[in-house]
C-alpha positions as a printed Julia matrix, in Angstrom:
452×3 Matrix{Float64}:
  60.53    7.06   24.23
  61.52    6.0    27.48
  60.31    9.42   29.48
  56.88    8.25   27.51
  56.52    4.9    29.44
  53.92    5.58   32.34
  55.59    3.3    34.69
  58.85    4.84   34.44
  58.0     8.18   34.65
  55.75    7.84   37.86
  58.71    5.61   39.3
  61.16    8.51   38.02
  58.67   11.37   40.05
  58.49    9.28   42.61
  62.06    8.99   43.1
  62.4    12.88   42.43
  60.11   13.77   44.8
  61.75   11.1    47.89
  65.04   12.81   47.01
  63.81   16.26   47.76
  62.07   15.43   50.81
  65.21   13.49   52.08
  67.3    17.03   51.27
  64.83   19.25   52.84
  64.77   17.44   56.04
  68.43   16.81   56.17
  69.06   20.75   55.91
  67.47   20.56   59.45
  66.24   24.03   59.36
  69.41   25.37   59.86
  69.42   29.33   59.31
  72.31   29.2    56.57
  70.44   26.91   54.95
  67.24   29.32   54.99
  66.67   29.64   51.42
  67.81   26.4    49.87
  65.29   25.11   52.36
  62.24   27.05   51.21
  63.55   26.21   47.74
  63.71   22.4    48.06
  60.29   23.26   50.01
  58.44   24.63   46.63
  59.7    22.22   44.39
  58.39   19.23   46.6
  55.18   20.89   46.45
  55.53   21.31   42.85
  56.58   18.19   42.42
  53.48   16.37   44.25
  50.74   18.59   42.15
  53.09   17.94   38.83
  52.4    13.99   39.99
  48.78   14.09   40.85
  48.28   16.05   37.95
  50.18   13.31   35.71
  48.18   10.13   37.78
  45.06   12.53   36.62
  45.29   13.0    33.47
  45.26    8.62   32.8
  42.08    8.81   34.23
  40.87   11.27   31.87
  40.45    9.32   29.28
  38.42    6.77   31.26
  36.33    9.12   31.99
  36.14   10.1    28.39
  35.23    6.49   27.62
  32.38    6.48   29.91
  31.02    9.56   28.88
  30.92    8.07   25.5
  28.69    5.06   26.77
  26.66    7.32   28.79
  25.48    9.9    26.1
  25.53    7.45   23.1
  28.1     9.38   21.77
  30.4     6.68   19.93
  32.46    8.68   17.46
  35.14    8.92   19.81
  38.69    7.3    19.08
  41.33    6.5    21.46
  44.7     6.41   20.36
  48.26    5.94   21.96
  50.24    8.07   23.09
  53.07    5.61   24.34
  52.65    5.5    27.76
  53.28    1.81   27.56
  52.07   -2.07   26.79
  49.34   -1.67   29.35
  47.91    1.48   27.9
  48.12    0.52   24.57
  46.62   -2.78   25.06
  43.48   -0.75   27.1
  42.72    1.97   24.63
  42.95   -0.97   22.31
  39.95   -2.33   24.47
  38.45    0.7    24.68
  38.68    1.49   21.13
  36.54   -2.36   20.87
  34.13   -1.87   23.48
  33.04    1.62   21.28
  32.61   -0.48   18.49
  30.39   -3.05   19.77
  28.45   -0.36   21.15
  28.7     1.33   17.81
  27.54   -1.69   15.67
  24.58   -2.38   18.62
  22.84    0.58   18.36
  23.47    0.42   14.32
  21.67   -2.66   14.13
  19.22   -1.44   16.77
  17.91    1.55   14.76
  18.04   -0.56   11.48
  15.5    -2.83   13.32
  13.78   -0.38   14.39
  13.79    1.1    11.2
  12.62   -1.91    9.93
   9.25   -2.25   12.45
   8.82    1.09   11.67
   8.15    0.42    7.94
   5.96   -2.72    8.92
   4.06   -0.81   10.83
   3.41    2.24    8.42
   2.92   -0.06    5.42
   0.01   -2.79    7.64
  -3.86   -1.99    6.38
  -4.5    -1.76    9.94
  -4.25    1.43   11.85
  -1.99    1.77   14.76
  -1.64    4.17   17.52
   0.45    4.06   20.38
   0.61    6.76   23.42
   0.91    7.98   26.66
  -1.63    7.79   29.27
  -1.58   11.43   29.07
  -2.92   11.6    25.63
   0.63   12.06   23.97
   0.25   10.29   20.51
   3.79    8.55   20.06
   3.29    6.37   16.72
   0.19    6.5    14.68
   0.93    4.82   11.12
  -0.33    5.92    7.69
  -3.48    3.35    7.92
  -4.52    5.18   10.66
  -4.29    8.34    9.0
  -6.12    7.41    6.19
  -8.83    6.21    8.39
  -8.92    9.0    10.64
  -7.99   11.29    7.64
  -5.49   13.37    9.62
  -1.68   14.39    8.32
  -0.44   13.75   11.69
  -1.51   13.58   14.98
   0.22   15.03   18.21
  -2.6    14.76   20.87
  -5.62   12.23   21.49
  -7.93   14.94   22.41
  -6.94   16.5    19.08
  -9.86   14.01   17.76
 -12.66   15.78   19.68
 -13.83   17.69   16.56
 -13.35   15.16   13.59
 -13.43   11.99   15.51
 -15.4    12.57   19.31
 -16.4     8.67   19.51
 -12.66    7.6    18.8
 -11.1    10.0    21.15
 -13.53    9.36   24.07
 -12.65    5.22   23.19
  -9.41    5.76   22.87
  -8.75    6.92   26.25
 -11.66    4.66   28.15
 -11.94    1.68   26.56
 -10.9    -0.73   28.98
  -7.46   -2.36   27.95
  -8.21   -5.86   26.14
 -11.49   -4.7    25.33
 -12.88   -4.1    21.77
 -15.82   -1.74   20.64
 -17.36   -0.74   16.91
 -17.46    2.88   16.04
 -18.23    4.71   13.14
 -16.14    7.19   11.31
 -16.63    9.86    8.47
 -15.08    9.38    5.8
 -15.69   12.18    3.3
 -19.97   12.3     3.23
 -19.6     8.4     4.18
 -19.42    6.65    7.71
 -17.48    3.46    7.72
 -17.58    1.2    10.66
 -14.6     0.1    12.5
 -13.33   -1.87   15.47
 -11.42   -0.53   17.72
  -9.06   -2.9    20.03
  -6.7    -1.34   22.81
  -4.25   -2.95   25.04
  -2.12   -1.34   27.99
   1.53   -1.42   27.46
   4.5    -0.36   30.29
   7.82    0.72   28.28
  10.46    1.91   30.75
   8.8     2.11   33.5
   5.93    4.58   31.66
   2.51    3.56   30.8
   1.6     3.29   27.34
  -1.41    2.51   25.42
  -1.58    0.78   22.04
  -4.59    0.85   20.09
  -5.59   -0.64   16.59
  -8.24    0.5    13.94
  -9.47   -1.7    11.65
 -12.38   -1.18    8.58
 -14.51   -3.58    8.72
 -17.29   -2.97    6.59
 -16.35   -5.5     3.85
 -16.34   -8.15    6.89
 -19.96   -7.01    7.85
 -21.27   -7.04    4.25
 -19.75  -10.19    3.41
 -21.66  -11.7     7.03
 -24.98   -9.44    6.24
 -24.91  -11.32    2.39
 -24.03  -14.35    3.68
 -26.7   -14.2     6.2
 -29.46  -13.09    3.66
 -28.55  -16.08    1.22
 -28.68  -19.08    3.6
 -32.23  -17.12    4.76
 -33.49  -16.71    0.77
 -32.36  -20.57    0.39
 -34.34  -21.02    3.37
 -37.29  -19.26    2.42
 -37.39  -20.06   -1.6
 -37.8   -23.65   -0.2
 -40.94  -23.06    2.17
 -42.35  -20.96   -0.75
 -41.91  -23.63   -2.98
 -44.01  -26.29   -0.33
 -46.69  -23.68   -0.14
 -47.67  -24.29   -3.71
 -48.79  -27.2    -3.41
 -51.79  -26.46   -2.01
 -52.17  -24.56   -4.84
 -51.39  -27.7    -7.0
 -53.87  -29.59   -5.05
 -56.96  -27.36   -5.5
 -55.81  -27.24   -9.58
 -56.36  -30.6    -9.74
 -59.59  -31.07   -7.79
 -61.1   -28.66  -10.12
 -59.73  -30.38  -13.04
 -61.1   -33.42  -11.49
 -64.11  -31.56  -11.26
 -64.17  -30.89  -14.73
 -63.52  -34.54  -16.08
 -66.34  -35.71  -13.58
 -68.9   -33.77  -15.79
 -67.1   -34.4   -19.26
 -67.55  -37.92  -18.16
 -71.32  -37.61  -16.96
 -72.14  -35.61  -19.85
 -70.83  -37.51  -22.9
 -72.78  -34.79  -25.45
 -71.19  -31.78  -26.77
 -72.76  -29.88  -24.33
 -72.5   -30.13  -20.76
 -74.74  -28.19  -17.9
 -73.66  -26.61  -15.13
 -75.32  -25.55  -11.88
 -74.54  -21.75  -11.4
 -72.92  -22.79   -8.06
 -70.75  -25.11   -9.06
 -69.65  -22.59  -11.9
 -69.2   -19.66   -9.6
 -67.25  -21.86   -7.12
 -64.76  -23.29  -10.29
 -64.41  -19.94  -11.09
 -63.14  -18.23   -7.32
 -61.23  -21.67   -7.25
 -59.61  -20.98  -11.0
 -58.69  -17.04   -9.41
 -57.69  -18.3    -6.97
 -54.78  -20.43   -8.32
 -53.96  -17.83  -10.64
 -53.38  -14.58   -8.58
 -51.53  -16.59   -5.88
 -49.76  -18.39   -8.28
 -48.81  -14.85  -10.24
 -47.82  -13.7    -6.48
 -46.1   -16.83   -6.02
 -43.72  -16.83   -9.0
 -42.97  -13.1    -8.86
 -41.79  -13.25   -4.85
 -39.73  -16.55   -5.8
 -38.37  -14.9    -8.96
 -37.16  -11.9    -6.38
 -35.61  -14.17   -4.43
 -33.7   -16.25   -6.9
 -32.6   -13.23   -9.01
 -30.83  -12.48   -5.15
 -29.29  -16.27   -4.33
 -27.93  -16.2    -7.98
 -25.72  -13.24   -8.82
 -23.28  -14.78  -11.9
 -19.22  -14.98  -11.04
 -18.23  -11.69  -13.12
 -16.15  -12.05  -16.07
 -13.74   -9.53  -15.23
 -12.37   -7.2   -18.48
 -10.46   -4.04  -18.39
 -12.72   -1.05  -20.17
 -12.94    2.5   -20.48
 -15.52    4.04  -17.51
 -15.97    7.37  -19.67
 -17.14    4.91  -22.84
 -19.7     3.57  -20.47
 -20.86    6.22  -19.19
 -21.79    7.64  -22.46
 -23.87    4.98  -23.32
 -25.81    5.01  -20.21
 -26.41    8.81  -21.55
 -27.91    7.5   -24.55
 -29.39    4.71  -23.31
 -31.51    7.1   -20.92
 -31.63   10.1   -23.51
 -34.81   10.46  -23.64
 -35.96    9.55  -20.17
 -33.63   12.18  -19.18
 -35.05   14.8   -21.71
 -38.75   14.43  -20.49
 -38.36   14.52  -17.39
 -35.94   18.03  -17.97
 -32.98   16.16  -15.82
 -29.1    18.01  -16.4
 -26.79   14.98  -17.23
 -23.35   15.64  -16.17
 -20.63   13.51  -16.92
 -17.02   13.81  -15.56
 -13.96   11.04  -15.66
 -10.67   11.87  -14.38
  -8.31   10.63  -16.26
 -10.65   10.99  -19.4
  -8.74    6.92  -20.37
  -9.79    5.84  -16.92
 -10.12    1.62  -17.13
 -12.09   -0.39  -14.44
 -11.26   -4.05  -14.36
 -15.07   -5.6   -13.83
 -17.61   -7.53  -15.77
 -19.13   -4.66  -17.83
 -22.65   -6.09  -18.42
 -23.47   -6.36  -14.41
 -21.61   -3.06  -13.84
 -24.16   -1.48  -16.29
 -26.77   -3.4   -14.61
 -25.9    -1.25  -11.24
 -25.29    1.82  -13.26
 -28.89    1.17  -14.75
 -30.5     1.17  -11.4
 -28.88    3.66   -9.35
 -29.74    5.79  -12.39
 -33.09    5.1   -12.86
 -33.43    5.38   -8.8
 -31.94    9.21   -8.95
 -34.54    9.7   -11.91
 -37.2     8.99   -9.42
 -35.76   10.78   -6.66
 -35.6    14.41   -8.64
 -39.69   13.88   -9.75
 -40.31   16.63   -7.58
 -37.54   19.09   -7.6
 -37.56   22.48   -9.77
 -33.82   22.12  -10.71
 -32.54   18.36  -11.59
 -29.11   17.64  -11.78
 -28.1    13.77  -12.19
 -24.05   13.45  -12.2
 -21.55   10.51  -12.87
 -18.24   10.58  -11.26
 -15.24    9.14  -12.11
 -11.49    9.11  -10.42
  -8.82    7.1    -8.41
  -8.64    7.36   -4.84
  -5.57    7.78   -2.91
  -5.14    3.97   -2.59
  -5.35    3.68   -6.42
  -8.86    2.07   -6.64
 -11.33    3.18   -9.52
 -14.58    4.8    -7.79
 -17.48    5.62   -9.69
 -20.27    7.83   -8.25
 -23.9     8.41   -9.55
 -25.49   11.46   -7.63
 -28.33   13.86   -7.28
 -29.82   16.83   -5.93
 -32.93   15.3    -5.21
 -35.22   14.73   -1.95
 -32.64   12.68    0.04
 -33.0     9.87    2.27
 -33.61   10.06    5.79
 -30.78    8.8     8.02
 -32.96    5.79    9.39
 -33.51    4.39    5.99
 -29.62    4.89    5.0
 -29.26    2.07    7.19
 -31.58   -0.65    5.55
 -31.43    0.49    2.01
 -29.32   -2.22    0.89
 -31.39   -5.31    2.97
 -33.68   -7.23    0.73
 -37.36   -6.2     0.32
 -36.84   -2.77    1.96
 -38.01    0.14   -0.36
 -38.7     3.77    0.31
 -41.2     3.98   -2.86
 -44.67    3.28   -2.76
 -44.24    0.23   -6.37
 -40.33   -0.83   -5.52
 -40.0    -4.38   -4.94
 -36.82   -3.87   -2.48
 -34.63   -6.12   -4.79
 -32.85   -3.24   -6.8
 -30.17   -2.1    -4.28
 -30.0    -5.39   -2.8
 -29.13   -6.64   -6.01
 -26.74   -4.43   -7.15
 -24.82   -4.45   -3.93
 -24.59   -8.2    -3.89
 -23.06   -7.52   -7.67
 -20.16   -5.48   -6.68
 -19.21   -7.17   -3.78
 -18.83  -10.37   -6.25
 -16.61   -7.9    -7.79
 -14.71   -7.61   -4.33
 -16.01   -3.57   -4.1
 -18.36   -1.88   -1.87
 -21.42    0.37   -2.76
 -22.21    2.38    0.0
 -24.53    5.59    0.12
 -24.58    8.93    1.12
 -27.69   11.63    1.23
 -28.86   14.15    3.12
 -32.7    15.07    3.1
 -33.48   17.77    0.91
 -29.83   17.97   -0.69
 -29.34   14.7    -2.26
 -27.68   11.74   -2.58
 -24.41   10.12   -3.81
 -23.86    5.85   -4.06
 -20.58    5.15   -4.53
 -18.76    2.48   -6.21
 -14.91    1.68   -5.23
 -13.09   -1.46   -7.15
């Protein structure tokens, strides 16, 4: 044990090696002494490698240690090897410093195996990378909005996405723009928000994708309310003109039953004719009046839904019956399809026909002048588990310009619509929290889609 101790066996080489020096030079290079010289000569040379060797090899494991710290690597162990107190007491340190370092970078990749799952669980989409166009992090929102698997490159976006990768790289950091993305035969509108990040000395950029159409239909029907509000109100002043000429006639009219106390009374043609423009007067613009305020009210008023879980497939085939024989005159293929055939919506049932009702009887209208009609009702989960119910057609389409307006108040594309119809019906599922949006393409047809 005692040849073990490091301080006694450096003291003990030490000593070896003075001893042999002192013999070699006391020999005095005498020629008898020749070969005992040369002798004593090797082993001091010997001797001195056999030491620096020993004082070497404690510094090995130091060097071990630090090679540990540099490349992360912290399965190492140091043991002793009983080279004495000291030693022990400094692999003992060694041995602690590797575990601190061991339980730092465990409970740094548990945190960031923690912000990792934030960030791929968040609705909004995230993408972080290099000034170069090297995608680092990009989350699953993002891929669902972007509807890519993964994504390696920002100029990998130039076919699918040409807006977003153009943004992505010039949009000024702290800056935020609205784009619009496909989604399937849809285009959703998003904001896009980027900020410039520096991460170890490299540039990084981090942007974040967000759909917002729900916030911009929830604005655009908020907006349209306060102005029907606003407008049912001045419509309901401008009647009383109306009111006002009703009862000068009817003043009129009690003038002469007064005058003329007889059964009969005569009138002068004139003031006959002018009773009479004054009467249709009153009643067309009060026929006009009612109607437009009617519009409006039936678009202020939607009733809070009164939500009930019910079979979509059971629906639809009542609509089928309901429009039997619309569908039959007019020689319009009904297709029906609901996957899972058990599929449930949660919704108020009566409005949700209501929709149904008039996106169906708006598809009727739209295949009046094709040779081949085909009206279809869709029904299936999306990939974030909400019920989506489509009612297409393969009829004239509608022209990209109109897309955009098709669900504001008053606008129609047909000669008799009243504009309310869409309006309506959009304002009904977005009581039900959903979106209706369309999709058509002139001369193929179009698709309105339901998601809840």
């Amino acid at each position: 044990m005692g040849f073990k101790n490091f301080r006694f066996q450096v003291v003990l080489r030490v000593a070896l090696l003075v001893v042999s020096i002192f013999l070699f030079f006391r020999l005095d290079f005498k020629s008898q002494y020749v070969g005992t010289q040369l002798a004593l000569g090797i082993l001091i040379a010997v001797q001195t490698v056999w030491l620096i060797v020993f004082i070497e090899r404690t510094t090995e494991r130091l060097i071990k240690f630090l090679n540990t710290i540099k490349y992360d690597d912290f399965s190492e162990n140091f043991s002793s090897r009983g080279e004495g107190k000291i030693f022990d007491e400094l692999y003992q340190r060694y041995n602690e410093v590797i575990r601190k370092f061991r339980d730092v970078r465990s409970e740094k990749e548990a945190t960031a195996q923690y912000f990792q799952s934030v960030v791929q669980h968040i609705g909004i989409g995230i993408i972080t990378f290099k000034k170069s166009g090297e995608v680092q992090l990009i989350n699953n929102a993002a891929k669902r909005l972007i509807q890519v698997p993964s994504l390696s490159r920002v100029d990998h976006l130039s076919a699918e996405a040409p807006e977003l990768a153009k943004q992505l790289l010039a949009l000024p950091a702290g800056q935020s723009t609205v784009i619009k993305l496909w989604q399937g035969k849809e285009r959703i509108p998003v904001a896009l928000y980027v900020v410039d990040l520096v991460l170890r000395g490299e540039d990084f950029r981090l942007a974040s994708i967000q759909n917002i159409q729900r916030e911009l239909e929830e604005k655009e029907m908020e907006a349209w309310q306060n102005l029907i509000r606003v407008l049912t109100h001045e419509i309901m002043n401008s009647v009383t003109p109306i009111s006002s000429l009703a009862g000068s006639v009817a003043a009129d009219v009690q003038d002469y039953l007064e005058a003329q106390p007889g059964e009969q009374i005569v009138l002068q043609r004139e003031e006959t004719e002018d009773m009479c423009m004054a009467l249709q007067t009153i009643e067309k613009r009060s026929q006009g009046l009612v109607r437009f305020v009617h519009d409006f009210r039936s678009m202020a008023s939607v009733p809070t839904p009164k939500k009930q879980l019910f079979e979509v497939q059971e629906m639809f085939r009542q609509l089928q019956m309901l429009f039997q024989e619309e569908l039959l005159q007019a020689n319009i293929l009904f297709l029906i399809d609901c996957r899972p055939e058990g599929l449930k919506v949660l919704a108020d049932r009566q409005l949700l026909e209501q929709v149904m009702i008039n996106l169906i009887r708006n598809a009727i209208h739209a295949l009046a002048d094709q040779p081949n009609k085909t009206l279809q009702l869709d029904a299936f989960s999306d990939p974030d588990s909400r019920v989506v119910i489509q009612v297409s057609d393969n009829g004239t389409g509608i022209a990209e310009e109109a897309q955009e307006q098709i669900f504001l108040p008053f606008y129609t594309t047909k000669a008799t619509g009243s504009g309310i119809g869409l309006s309506l019906s959009k304002q009904i599922v977005r009581a039900h929290k959903g979106t209706l949006t369309v999709s058509s393409e002139l001369g193929k047809g179009t698709a309105f889609t339901l998601r809840f």
